[in-house]
Short mmCIF file of C-alpha atoms in Angstrom, two decimals:
data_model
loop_
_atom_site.label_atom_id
_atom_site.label_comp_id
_atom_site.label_asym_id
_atom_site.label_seq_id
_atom_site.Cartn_x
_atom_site.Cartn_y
_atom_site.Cartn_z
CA UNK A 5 0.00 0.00 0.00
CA UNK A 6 1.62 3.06 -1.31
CA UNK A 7 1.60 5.02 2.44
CA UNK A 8 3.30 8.24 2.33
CA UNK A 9 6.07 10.70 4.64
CA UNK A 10 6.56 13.55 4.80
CA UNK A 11 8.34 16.35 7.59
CA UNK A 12 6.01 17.14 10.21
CA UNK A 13 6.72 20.94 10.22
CA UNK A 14 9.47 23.46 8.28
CA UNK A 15 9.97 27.00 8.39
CA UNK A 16 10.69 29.50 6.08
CA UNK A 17 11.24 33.27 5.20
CA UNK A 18 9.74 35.51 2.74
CA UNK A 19 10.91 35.24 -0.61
CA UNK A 20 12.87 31.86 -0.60
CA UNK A 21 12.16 28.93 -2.17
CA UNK A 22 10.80 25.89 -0.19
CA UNK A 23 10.94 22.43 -1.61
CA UNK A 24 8.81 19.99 0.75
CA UNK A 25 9.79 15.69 -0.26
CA UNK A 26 6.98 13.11 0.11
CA UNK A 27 8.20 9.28 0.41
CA UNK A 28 5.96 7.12 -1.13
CA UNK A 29 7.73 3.92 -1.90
CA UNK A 30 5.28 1.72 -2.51
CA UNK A 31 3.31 3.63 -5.05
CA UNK A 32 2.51 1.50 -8.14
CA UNK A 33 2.28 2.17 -11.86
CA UNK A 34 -0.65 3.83 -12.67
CA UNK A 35 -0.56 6.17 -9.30
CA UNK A 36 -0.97 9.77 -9.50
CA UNK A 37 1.08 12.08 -7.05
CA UNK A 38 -1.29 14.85 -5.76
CA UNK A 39 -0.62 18.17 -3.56
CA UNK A 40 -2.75 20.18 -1.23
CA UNK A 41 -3.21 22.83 0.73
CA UNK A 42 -4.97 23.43 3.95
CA UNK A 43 -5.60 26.60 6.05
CA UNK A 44 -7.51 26.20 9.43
CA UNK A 45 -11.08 25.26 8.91
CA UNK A 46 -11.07 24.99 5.20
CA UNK A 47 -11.14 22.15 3.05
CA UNK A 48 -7.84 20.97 0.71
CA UNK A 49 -7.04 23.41 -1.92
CA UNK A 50 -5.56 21.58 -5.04
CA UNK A 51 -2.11 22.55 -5.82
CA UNK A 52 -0.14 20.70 -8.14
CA UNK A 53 -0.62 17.18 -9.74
CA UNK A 54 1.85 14.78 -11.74
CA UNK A 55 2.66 11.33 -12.95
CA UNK A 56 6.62 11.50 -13.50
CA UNK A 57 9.38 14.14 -14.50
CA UNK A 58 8.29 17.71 -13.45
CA UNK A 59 5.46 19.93 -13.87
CA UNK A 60 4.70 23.42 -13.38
CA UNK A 61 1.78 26.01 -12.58
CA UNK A 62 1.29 28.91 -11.56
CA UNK A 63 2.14 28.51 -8.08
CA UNK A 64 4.35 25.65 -7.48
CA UNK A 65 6.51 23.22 -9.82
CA UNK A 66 6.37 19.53 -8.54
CA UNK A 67 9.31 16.98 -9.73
CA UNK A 68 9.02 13.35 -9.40
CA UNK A 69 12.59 11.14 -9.95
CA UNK A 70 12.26 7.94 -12.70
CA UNK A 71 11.77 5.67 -9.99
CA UNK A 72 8.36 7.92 -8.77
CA UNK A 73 9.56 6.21 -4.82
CA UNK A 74 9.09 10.23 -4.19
CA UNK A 75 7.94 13.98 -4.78
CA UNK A 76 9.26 17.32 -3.98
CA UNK A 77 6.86 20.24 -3.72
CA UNK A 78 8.63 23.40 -4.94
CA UNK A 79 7.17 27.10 -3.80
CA UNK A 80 8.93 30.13 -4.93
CA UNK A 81 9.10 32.88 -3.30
CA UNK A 82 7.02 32.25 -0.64
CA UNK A 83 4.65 34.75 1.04
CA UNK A 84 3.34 34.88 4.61
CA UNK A 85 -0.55 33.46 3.11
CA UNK A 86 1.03 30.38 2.21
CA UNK A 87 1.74 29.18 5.59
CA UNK A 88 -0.10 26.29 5.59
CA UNK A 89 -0.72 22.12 5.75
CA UNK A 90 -0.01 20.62 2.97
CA UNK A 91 -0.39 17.26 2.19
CA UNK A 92 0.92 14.70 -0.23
CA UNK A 93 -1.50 12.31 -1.85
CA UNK A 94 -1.74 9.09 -3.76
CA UNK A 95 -3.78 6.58 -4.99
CA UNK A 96 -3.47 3.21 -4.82
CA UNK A 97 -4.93 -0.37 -6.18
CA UNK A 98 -7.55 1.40 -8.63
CA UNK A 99 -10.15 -0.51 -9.29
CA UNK A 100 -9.84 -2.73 -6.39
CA UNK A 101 -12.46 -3.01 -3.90
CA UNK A 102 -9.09 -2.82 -1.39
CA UNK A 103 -8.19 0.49 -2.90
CA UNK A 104 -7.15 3.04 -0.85
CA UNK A 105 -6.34 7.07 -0.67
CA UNK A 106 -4.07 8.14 1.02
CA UNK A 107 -3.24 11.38 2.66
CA UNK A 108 0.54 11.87 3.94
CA UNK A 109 0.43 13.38 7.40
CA UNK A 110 0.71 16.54 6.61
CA UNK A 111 3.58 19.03 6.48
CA UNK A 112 2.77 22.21 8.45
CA UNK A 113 4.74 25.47 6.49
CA UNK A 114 5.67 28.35 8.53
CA UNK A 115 6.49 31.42 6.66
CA UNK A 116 8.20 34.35 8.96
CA UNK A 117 8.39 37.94 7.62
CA UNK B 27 -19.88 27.11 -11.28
CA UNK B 28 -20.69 26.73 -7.34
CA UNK B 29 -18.30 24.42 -5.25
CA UNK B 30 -18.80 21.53 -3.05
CA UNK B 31 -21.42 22.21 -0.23
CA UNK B 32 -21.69 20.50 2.99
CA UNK B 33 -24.25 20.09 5.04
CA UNK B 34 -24.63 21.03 7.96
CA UNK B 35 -21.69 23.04 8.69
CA UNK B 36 -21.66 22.64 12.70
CA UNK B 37 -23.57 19.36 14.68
CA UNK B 38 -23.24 18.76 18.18
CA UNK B 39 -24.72 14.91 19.45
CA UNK B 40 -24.03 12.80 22.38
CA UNK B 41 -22.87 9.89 22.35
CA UNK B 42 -24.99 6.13 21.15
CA UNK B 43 -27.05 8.52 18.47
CA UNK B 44 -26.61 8.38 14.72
CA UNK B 45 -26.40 11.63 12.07
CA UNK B 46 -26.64 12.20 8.77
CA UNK B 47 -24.15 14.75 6.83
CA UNK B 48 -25.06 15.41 3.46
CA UNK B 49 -22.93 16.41 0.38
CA UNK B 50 -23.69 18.08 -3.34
CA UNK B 51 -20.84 17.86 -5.51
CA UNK B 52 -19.48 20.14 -8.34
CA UNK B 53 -22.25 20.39 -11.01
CA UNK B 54 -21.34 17.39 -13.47
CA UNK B 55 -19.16 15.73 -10.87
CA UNK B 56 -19.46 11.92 -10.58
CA UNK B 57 -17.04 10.68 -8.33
CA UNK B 58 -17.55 11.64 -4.16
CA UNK B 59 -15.25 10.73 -1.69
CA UNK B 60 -15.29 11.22 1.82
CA UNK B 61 -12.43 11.61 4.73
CA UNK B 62 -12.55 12.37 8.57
CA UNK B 63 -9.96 14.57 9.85
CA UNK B 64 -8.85 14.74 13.23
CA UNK B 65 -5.61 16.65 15.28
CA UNK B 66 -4.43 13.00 15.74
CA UNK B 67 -4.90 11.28 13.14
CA UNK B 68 -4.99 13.85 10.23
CA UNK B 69 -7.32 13.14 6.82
CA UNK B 70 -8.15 9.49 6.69
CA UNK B 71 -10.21 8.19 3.90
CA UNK B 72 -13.90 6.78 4.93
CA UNK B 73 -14.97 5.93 1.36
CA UNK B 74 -15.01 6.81 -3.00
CA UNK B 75 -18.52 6.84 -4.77
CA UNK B 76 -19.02 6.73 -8.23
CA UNK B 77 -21.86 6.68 -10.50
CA UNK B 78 -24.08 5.19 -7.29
CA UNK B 79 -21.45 3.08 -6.34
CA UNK B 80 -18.83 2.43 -3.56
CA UNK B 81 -15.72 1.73 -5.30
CA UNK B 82 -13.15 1.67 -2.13
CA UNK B 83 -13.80 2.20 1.50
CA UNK B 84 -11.49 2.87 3.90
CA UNK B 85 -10.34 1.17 7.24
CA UNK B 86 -13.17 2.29 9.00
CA UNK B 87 -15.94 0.15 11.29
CA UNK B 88 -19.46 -0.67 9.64
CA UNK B 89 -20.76 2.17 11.55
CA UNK B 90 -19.98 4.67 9.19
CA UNK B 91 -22.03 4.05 5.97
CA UNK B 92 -23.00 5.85 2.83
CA UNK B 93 -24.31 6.31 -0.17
CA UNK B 94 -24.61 8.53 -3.34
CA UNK B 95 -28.22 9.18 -5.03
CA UNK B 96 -28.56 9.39 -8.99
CA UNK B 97 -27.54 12.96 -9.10
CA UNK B 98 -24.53 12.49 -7.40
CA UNK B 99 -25.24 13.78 -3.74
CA UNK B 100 -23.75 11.71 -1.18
CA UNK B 101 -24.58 11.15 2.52
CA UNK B 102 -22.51 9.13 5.29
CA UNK B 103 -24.16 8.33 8.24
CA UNK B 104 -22.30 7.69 11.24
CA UNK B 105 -24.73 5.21 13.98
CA UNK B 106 -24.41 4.44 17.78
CA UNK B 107 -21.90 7.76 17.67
CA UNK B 108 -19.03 7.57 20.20
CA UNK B 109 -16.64 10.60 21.52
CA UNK B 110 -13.75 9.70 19.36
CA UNK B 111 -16.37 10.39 16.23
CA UNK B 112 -15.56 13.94 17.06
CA UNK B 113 -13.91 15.16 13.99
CA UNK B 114 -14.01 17.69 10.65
CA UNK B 115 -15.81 15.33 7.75
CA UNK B 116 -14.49 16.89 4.44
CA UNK B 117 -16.53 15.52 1.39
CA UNK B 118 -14.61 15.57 -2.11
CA UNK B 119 -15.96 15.65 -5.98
CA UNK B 120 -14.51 15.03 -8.67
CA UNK B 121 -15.13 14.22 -12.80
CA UNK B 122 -14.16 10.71 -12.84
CA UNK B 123 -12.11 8.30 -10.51
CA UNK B 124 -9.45 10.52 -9.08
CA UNK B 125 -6.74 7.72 -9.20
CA UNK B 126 -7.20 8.47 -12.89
CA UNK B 127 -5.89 11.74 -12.75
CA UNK B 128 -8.62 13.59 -11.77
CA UNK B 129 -8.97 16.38 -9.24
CA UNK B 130 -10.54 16.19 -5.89
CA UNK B 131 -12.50 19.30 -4.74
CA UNK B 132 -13.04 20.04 -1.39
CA UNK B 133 -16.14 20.84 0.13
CA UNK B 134 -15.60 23.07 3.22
CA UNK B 135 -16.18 20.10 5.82
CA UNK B 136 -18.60 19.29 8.70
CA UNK B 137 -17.67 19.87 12.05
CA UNK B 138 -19.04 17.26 14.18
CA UNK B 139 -18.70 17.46 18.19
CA UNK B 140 -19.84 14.26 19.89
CA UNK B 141 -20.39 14.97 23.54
#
C-alpha cells in the first residue's frame, strides 16, 4: 500500500524557495502524485498534480525522480498566506475493492516575515 | 460554477445517536469521496462513490455508511456515535475516478462534536 512521509513541520522566510519531499515507496504504476493545501477550517485546496518528471503552474513546480519512490513540492518565493498544511497524496490499487487514498500526514509550512 | 457544499456546517450529538451529513458535488461531478480529519490522526479516507457506487472504502468500522443518489449527492451516516467520532468530515468531488488523474474538490467540511 503506497503510504506516504513527509516532515512534520518546516519553516521559512519571505521570498525563498521551499521544496517539501513526500516518500511514497510503494506507489505502483498507474498512481498519481497529488498536492494540497490546507488553512484552518477549510477544506484541501488543489495545488499541483503529476505522474513522473516535473510539472509546473502557476504557483508551485512539482518533480518526481524515474523511480516515482518520491515527490518534492517546490514554492517560490514564498509569502506569509502560504503558511499552511499541505499534504501529499496518492492513490493506490484502482479498481480494487481494497483500494485506498491516502493522505501523507501533513507538512505544516511556517512562513516568517 | 458553485463548489462543493456540505451540510450542515456545525452538529453537536451525544454519544450512542446516529447523524446524517449530506454532500452536493461540483455540477457534473461523478465521483464523491469522503475523509474524517482529526488533530491525531490527520485526513483518513472513509470511502469513494461513483456513479451510485462504492468503489473503495477505507479502514473504518461498519458504523460509518453511505451512499450517493442518482444525481450524485452523497450522505454518510455515522450510527451508535461515540466521543472519538468527534472530527471535521471533508466531502470531495470530482469528474471521474481521481486515481485516474482527476482532481478532488473540497467541500468546506462538517464539524461534528460528539459529547
Amino acid at each position: 500500500l503506497a503510504k506516504t512521509t513527509q516532515p512534520i513541520s518546516m519553516d521559512s522566510y519571505e521570498g525563498q524557495e521551499v521544496n517539501i519531499t513526500c516518500s511514497h515507496n510503494n506507489i505502483a504504476t498507474n498512481d498519481y502524485i497529488t498536492w494540497y493545501q490546507q488553512f484552518p477550517s477549510q477544506g484541501p485546496r488543489f495545488i499541483i498534480q503529476g505522474y513522473k518528471t516535473k510539472v509546473t503552474n502557476e504557483v508551485a513546480s512539482l518533480f518526481i525522480p524515474a523511480d516515482r519512490k518520491s515527490s518534492t513540492l517546490s514554492l517560490p518565493r514564498v509569502s506569509l498566506s502560504d503558511t499552511a498544511v499541505y499534504y501529499c497524496l496518492v492513490a493506490t490499487d484502482r479498481g480494487s475493492t481494497l483500494g485506498r487514498l491516502y493522505f501523507g500526514r501533513g507538512t505544516q509550512l511556517t512562513v516568517w516575515p | 460554477k458553485a463548489g462543493v457544499t456540505q451540510t450542515p456546517r456545525y452538529l453537536i450529538k451525544t454519544r450512542g445517536q446516529q447523524v446524517t451529513l449530506s454532500c452536493s458535488p461540483i455540477s457534473g461531478h461523478r465521483s464523491v469521496s469522503w475523509y474524517q480529519q482529526t488533530p491525531g490522526q490527520g485526513l483518513q479516507f472513509l470511502f469513494e462513490y461513483f456513479s451510485e457506487t462504492q468503489r473503495n472504502k477505507g479502514n473504518f468500522p461498519g458504523r460509518f455508511s453511505g451512499r450517493q443518489f442518482s444525481n450524485s449527492r452523497s450522505e454518510m451516516n455515522v450510527s451508535t456515535l461515540e466521543l472519538g467520532d468527534s472530527a471535521l468530515y471533508l466531502c470531495a468531488s470530482s469528474l471521474g475516478l481521481p486515481g485516474d488523474g482527476e482532481t478532488q474538490y473540497f467541500g468546506p467540511g462538517t464539524r461534528l462534536l460528539v459529547l
